Short mmCIF file of C-alpha atoms in Angstrom, two decimals:
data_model
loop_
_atom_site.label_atom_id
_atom_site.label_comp_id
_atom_site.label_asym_id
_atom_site.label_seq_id
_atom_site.Cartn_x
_atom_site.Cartn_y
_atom_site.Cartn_z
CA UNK A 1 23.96 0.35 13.51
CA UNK A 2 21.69 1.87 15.65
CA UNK A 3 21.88 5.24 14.32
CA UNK A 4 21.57 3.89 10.78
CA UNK A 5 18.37 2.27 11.82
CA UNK A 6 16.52 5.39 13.05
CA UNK A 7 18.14 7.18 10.16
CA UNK A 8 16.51 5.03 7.78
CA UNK A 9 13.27 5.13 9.43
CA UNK A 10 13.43 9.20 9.17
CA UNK A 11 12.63 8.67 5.71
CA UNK A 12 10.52 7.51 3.55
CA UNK A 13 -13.47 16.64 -2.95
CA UNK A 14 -14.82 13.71 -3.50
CA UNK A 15 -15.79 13.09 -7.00
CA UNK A 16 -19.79 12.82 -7.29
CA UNK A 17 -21.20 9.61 -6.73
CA UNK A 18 -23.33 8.28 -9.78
CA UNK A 19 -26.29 6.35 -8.84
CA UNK A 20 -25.93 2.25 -8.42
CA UNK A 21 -27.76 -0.25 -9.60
CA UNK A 22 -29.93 -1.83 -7.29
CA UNK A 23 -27.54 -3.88 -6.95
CA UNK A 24 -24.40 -2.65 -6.45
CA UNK A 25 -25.97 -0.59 -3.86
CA UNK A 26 -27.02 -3.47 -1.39
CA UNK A 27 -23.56 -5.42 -2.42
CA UNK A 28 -22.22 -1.85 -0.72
CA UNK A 29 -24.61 -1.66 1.94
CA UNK A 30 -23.62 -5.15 2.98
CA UNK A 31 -19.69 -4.15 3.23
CA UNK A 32 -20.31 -0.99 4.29
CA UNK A 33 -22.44 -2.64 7.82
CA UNK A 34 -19.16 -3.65 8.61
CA UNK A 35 -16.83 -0.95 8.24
CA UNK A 36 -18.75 1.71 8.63
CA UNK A 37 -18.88 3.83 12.05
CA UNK A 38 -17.00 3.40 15.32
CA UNK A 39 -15.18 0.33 15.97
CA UNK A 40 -13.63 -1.14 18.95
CA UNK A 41 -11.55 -3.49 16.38
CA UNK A 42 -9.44 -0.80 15.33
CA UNK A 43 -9.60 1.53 18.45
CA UNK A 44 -10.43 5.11 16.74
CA UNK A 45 -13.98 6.57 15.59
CA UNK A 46 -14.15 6.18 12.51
CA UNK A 47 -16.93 8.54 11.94
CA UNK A 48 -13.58 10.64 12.14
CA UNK A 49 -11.54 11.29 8.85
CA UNK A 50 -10.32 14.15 7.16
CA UNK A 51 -10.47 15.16 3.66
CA UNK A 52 -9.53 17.69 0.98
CA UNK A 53 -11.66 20.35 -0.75
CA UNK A 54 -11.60 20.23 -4.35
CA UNK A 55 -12.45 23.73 -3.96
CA UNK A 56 -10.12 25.08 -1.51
CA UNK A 57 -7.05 22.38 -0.82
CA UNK A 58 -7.98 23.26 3.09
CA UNK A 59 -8.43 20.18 5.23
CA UNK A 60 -11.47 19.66 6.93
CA UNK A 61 -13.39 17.68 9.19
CA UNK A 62 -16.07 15.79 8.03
CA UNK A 63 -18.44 13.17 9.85
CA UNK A 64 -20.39 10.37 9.31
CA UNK A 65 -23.39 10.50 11.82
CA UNK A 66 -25.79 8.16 12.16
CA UNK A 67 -29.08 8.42 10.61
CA UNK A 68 -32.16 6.53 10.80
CA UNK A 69 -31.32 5.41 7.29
CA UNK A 70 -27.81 4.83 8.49
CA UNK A 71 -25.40 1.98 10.39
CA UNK A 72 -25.46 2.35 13.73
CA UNK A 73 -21.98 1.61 15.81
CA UNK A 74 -23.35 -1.24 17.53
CA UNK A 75 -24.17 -2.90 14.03
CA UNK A 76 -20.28 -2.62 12.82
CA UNK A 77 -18.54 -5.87 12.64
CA UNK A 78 -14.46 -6.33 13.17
CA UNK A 79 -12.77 -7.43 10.46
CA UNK A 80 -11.68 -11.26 10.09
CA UNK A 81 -8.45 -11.54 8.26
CA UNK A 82 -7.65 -14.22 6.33
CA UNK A 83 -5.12 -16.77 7.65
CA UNK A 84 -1.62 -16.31 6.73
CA UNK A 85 -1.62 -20.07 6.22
CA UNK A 86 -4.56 -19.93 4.04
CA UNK A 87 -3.12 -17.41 2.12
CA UNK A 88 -0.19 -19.48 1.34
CA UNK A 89 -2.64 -22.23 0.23
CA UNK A 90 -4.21 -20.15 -2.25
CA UNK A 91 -1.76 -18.68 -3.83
CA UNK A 92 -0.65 -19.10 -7.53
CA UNK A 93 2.72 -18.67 -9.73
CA UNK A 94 3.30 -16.47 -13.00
CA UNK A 95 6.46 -16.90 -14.88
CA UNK A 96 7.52 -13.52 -15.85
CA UNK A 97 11.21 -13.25 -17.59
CA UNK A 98 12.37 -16.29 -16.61
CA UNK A 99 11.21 -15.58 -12.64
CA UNK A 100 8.72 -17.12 -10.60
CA UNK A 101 5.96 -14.54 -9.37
CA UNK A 102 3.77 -15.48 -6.34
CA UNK A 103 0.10 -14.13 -6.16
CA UNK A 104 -3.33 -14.54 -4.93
CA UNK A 105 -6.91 -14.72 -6.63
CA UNK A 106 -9.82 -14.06 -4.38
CA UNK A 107 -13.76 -13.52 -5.13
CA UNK A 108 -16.12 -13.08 -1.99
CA UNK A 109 -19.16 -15.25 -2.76
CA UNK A 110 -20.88 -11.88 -3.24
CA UNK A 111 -18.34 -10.70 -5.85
CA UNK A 112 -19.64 -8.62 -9.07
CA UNK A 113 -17.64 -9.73 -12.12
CA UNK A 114 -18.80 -6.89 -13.97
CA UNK A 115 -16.87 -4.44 -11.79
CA UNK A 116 -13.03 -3.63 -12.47
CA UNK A 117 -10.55 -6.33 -10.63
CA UNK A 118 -8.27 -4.62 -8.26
CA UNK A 119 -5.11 -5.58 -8.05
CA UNK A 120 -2.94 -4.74 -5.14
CA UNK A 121 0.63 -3.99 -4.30
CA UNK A 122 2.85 -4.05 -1.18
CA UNK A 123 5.19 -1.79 0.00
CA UNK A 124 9.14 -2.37 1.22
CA UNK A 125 10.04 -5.77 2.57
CA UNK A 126 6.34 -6.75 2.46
CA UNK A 127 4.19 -9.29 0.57
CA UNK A 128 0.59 -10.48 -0.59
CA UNK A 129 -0.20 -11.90 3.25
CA UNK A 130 -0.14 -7.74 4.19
CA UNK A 131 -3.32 -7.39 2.73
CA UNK A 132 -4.97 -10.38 4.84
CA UNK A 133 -7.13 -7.79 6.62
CA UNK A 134 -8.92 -6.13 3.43
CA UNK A 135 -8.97 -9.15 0.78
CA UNK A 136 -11.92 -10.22 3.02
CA UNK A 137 -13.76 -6.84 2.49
CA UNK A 138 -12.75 -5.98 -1.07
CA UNK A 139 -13.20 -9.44 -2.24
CA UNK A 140 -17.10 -8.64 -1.78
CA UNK A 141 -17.59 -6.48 -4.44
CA UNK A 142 -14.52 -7.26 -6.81
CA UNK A 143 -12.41 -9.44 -7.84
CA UNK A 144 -8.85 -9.12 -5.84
CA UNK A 145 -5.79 -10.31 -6.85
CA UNK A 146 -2.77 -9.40 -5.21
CA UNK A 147 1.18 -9.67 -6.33
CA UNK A 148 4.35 -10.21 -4.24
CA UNK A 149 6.85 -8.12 -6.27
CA UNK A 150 10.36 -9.51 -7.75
CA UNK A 151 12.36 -9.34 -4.90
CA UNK A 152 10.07 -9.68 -1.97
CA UNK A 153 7.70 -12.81 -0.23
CA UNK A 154 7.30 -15.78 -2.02
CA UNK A 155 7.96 -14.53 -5.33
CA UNK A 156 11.80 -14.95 -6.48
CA UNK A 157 14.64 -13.29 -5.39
CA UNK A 158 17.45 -13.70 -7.93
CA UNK A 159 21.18 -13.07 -7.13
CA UNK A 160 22.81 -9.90 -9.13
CA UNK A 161 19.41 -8.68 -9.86
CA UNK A 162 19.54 -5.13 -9.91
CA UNK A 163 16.24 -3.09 -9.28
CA UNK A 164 14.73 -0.47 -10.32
CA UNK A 165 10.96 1.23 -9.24
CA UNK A 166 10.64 0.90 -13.40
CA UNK A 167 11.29 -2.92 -13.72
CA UNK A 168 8.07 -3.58 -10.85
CA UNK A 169 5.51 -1.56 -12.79
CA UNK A 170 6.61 -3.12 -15.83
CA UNK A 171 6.00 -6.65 -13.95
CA UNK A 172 2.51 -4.96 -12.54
CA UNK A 173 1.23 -4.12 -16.08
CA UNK A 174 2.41 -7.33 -17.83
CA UNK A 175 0.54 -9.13 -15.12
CA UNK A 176 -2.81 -7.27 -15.84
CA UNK A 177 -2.04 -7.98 -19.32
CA UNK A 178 -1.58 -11.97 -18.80
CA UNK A 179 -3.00 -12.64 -16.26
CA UNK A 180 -6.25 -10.26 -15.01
CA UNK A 181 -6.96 -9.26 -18.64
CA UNK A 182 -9.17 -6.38 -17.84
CA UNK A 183 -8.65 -2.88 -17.11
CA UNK A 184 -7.86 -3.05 -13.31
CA UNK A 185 -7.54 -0.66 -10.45
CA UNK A 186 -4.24 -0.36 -8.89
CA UNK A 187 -3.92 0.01 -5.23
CA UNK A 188 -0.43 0.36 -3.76
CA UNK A 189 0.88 0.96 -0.28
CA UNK A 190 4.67 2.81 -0.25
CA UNK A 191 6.99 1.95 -2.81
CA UNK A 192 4.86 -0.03 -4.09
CA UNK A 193 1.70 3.10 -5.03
CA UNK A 194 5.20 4.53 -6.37
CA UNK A 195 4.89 2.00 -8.49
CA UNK A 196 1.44 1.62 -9.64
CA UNK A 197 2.26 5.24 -10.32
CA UNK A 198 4.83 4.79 -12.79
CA UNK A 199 2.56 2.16 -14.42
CA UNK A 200 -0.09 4.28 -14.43
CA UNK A 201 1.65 6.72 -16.10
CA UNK A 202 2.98 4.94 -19.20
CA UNK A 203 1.30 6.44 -22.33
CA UNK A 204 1.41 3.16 -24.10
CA UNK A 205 -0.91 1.16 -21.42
CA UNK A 206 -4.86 0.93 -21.83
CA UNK A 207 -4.87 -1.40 -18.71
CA UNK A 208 -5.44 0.82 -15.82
CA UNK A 209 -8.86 1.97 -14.56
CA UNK A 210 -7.97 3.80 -11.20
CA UNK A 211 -5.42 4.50 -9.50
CA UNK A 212 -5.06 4.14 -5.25
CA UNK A 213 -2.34 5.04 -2.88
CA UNK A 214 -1.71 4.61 0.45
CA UNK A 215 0.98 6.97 1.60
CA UNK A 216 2.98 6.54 -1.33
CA UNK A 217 6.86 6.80 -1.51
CA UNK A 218 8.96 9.41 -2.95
CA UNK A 219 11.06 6.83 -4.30
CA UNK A 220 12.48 3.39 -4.29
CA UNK A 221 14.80 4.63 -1.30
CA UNK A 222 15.36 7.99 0.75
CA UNK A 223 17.91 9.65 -1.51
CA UNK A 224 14.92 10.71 -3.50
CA UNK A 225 13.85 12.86 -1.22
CA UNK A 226 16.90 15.59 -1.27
CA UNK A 227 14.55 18.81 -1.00
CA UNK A 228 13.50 17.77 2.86
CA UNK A 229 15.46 19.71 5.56
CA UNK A 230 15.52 16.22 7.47
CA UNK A 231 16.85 14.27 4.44
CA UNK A 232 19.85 17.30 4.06
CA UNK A 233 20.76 16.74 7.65
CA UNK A 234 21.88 13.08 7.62
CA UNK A 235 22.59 12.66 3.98
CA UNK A 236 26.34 12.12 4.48
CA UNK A 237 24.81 9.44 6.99
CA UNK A 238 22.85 7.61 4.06
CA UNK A 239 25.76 7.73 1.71
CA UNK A 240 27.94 6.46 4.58
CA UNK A 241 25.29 3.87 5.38
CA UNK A 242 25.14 3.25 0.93
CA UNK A 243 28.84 2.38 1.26
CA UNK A 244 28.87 0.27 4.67
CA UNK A 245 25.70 -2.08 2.71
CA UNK A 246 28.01 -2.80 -0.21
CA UNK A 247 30.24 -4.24 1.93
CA UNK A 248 29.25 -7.93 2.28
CA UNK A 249 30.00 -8.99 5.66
CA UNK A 250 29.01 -5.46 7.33
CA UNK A 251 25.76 -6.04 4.97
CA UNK A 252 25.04 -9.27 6.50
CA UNK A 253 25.42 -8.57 10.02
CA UNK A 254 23.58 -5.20 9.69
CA UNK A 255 20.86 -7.52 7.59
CA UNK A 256 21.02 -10.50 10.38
CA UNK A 257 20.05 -7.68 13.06
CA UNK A 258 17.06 -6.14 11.41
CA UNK A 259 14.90 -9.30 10.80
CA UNK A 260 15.38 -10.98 14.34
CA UNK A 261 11.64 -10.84 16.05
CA UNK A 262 12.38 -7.56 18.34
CA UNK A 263 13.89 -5.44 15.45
CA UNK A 264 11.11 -5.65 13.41
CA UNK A 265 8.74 -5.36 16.39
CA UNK A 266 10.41 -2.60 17.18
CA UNK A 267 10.70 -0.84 13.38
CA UNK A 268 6.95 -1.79 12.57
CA UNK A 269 5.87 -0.19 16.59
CA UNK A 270 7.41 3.17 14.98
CA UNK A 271 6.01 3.30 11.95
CA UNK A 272 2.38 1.68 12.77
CA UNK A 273 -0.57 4.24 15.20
CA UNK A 274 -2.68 1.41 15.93
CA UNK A 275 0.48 -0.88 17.57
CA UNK A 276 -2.58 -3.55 18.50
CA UNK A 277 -2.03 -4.21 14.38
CA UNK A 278 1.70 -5.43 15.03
CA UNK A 279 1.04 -8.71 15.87
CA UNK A 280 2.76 -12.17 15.55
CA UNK A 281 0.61 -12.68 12.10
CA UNK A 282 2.95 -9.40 10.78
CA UNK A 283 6.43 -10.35 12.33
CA UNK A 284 6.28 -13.33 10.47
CA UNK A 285 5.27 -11.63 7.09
CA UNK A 286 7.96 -9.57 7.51
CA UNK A 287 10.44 -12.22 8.56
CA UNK A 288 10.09 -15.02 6.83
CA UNK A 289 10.63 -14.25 3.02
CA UNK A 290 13.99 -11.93 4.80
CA UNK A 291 15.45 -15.34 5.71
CA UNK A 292 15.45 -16.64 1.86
CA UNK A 293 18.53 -16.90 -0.04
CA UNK A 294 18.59 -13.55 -1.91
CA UNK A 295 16.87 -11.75 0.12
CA UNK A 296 20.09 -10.24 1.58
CA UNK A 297 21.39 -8.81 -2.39
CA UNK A 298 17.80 -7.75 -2.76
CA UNK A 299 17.64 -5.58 0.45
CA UNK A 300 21.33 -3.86 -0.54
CA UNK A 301 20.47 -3.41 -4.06
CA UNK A 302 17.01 -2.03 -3.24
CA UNK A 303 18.53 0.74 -0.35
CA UNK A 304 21.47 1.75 -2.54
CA UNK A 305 20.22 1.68 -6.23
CA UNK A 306 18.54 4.42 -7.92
CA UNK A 307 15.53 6.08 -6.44
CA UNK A 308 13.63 5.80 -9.48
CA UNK A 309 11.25 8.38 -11.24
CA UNK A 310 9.55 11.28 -9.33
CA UNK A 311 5.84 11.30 -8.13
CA UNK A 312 5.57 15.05 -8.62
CA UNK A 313 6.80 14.38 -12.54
CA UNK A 314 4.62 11.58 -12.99
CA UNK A 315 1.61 12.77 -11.47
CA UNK A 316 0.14 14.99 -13.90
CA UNK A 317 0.26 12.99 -16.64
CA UNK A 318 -2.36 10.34 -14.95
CA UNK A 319 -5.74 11.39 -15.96
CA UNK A 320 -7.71 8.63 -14.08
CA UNK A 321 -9.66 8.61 -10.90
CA UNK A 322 -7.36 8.63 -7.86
CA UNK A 323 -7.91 7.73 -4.45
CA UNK A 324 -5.25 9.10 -2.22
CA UNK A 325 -5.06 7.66 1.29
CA UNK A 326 -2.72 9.24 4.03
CA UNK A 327 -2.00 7.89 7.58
CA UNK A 328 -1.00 11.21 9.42
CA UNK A 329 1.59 9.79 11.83
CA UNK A 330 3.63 8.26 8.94
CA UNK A 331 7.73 8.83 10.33
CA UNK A 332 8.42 7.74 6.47
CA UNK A 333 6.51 9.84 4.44
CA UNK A 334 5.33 12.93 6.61
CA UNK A 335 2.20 15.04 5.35
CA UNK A 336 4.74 18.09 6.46
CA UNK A 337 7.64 16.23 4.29
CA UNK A 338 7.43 17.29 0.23
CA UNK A 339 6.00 14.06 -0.81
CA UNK A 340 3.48 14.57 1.70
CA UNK A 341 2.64 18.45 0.72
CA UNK A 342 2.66 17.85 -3.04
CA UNK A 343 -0.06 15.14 -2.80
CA UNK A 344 -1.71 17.13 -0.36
CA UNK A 345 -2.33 20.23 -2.91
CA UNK A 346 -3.40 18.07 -5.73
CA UNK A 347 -7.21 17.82 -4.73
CA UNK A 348 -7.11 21.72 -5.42
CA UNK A 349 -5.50 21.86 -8.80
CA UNK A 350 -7.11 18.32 -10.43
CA UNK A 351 -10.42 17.16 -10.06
CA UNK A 352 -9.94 13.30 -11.15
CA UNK A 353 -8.06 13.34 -7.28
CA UNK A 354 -9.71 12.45 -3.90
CA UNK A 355 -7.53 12.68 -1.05
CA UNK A 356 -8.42 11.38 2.86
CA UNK A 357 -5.72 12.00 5.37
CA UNK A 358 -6.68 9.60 7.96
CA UNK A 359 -6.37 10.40 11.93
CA UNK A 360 -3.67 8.27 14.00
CA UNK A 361 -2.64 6.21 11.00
CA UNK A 362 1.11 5.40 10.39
CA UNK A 363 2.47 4.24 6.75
CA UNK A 364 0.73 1.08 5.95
CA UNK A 365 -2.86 2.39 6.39
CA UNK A 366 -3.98 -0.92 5.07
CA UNK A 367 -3.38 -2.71 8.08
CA UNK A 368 -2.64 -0.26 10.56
CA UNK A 369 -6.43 0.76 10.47
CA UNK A 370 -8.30 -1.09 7.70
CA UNK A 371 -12.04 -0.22 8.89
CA UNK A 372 -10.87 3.11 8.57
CA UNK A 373 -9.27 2.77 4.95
CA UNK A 374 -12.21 1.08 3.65
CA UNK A 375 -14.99 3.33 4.83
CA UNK A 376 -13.60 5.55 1.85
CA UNK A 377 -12.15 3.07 -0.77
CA UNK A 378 -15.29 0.71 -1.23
CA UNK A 379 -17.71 3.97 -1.29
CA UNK A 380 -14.72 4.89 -4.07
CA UNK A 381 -14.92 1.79 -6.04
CA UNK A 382 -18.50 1.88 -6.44
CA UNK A 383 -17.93 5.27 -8.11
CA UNK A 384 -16.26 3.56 -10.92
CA UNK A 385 -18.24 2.15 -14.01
CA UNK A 386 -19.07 -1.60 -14.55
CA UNK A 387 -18.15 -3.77 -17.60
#
């Protein structure tokens, strides 16, 4: 079990900026004094990042030294998450085909109306509560909401269910259509910026405003990825694993051994740079919604259905502003993997595409290192119109 374990974890140019309004630029000012610059809190300089030339697809080091005009380090303030028990307080339910959908509404007292909602989405066995280190921030400027997807936290997790990366972004854009009812910018960590991909992509939606992803998936499980020399290796592994899964009582044990405390310490330590980030707060995320009834058939049904559609397909037809967001020590999802290269050469061939690879980030970028994710997304956001 082992083996399958470290198998499994194998796997997975700046557009200009307009000029603000007076006031959207000291709203940004005011978020930007705390992430901006150096910061003890996350352990990295985050005058630091790296992004891709429009121009050339060649990654290159860019900086953000201090002016007199500027935020000095000293002035940078660490981030204060929200409580995972306040989170729970505050959430709300949706009814969406007969299930029960669990999600947050947040507005800093700052918070514009006029600028697009943002709605974000979690990746594999995570929930709303991963996001309790940038609601704070983005909450300042917009209006957040944020969804636990069918299957996963507190939303439900129904027996015989099977799913698919196209039933969540057809929950994601019927809840912008109920429930935000404005066009909204997606932002999506793993499988889940797979899905607010897919969404994104359907020609019939008017919904979507931008489009962000944070080291997005190749698919709802590894078997998409069948054109990566590490993939080919162990395949026979993953189909081996595939058929020990739909076997109930292996499935359970295997299941009962991931989500005790040091298994998941362990699995987030590999996949996380800044390991400060994997704290209690995030082994309970993790754990708790794992030790619901369902969450068992959702796990096997998730790792042995269907991949789902291709990023590389889907990409081009998404005409939108996109912020792409890469942690470069992501095991999952490796910039050297083809998920990893094909976003990478975008920047060069489409200019509605940013992309930041970010230094000594793993695959949830979010929280591994959110100071350094939202030095570029809220400089991003303000780049998009007001309504």
């Amino acid at each position: 079990m082992a083996v399958a374990v470290k198998a499994t974890a194998i796997l997975q140019r700046q557009p200009p900026v307009p000029i603000l309004t007076q006031r959207r630029a000291a709203n940004l000012l005011n978020v930007r004094r705390k992430i901006i610059g150096g910061s003890s809190f996350d352990g990295i300089n985050l005058s630091k990042s790296y992004s891709i030339s429009s121009a050339s697809g060649i990654c290159r080091s860019t900086s953000a030294s201090a002016t007199s005009d500027e935020i000095r380090d000293d002035e940078v303030l660490p981030i204060t998450p929200l409580e995972v028990n306040q989170i729970k307080d505050r959430c709300s339910k949706w009814e969406w085909r007969g299930y029960t959908i669990n999600y947050l509404k947040y507005e800093g007292q700052n918070c514009q109306k006029s600028n697009p909602p943002l709605l974000l989405v979690h990746g594999f066995g995570a929930s709303v509560a991963h996001w309790r280190r940038n609601i704070p921030t983005l909450g300042e400027t917009n209006t957040v909401y944020a969804i636990d997807l069918l299957g996963f936290g507190a939303s439900d997790k129904p027996a015989g269910f099977e799913y698919t990366m196209e039933a969540w972004a057809e929950l994601i854009l019927d809840f912008v259509d109920e429930i935000v009812q404005r066009p909204t910018v997606l932002i999506g960590n793993s499988v889940g910026s797979l899905a607010c991909v897919i969404a994104a992509a359907d020609g019939q939606q008017s919904q979507v405003e931008g489009l962000v992803l944070l080291n997005c998936a190749g698919g709802m499980n590894n078997k998409a990825i069948v054109d990566d020399w590490r993939i080919k290796l162990i395949f026979p592994l993953l189909l081996l694993i595939d058929f020990l899964l739909k076997q109930k009582g292996i499935a359970s044990f295997f299941f009962e051994r991931v989500r005790q405390r040091e298994s998941l310490r362990n699995i987030l330590s590999s996949v996380y740079g800044n390991k400060d980030s994997v704290d209690e707060d995030l082994i309970q995320i993790i754990r708790e919604p794992a030790l619901d009834e369902g969450a068992l058939d959702a796990f096997v049904s998730i790792v042995t259905g269907p991949p789902g559609p291709s990023p590389v397909q889907l990409m081009p037809k998404i005409k939108l502003p996109v912020l792409i967001l890469w942690g470069n020590e992501d095991p999952f999802t490796p910039l050297d993997g083809p998920v990893g290269r094909y976003f990478s050469s975008l920047p060069s061939q489409v200019e509605n595409i940013s992309l930041y690879v970010l230094e000594g980030v793993g695959h949830c970028p979010h929280d591994d290192r959110p100071n350094l994710v939202h030095e570029k997304l809220v400089p991003w956001l303000a780049t998009l119109p007001s309504s």
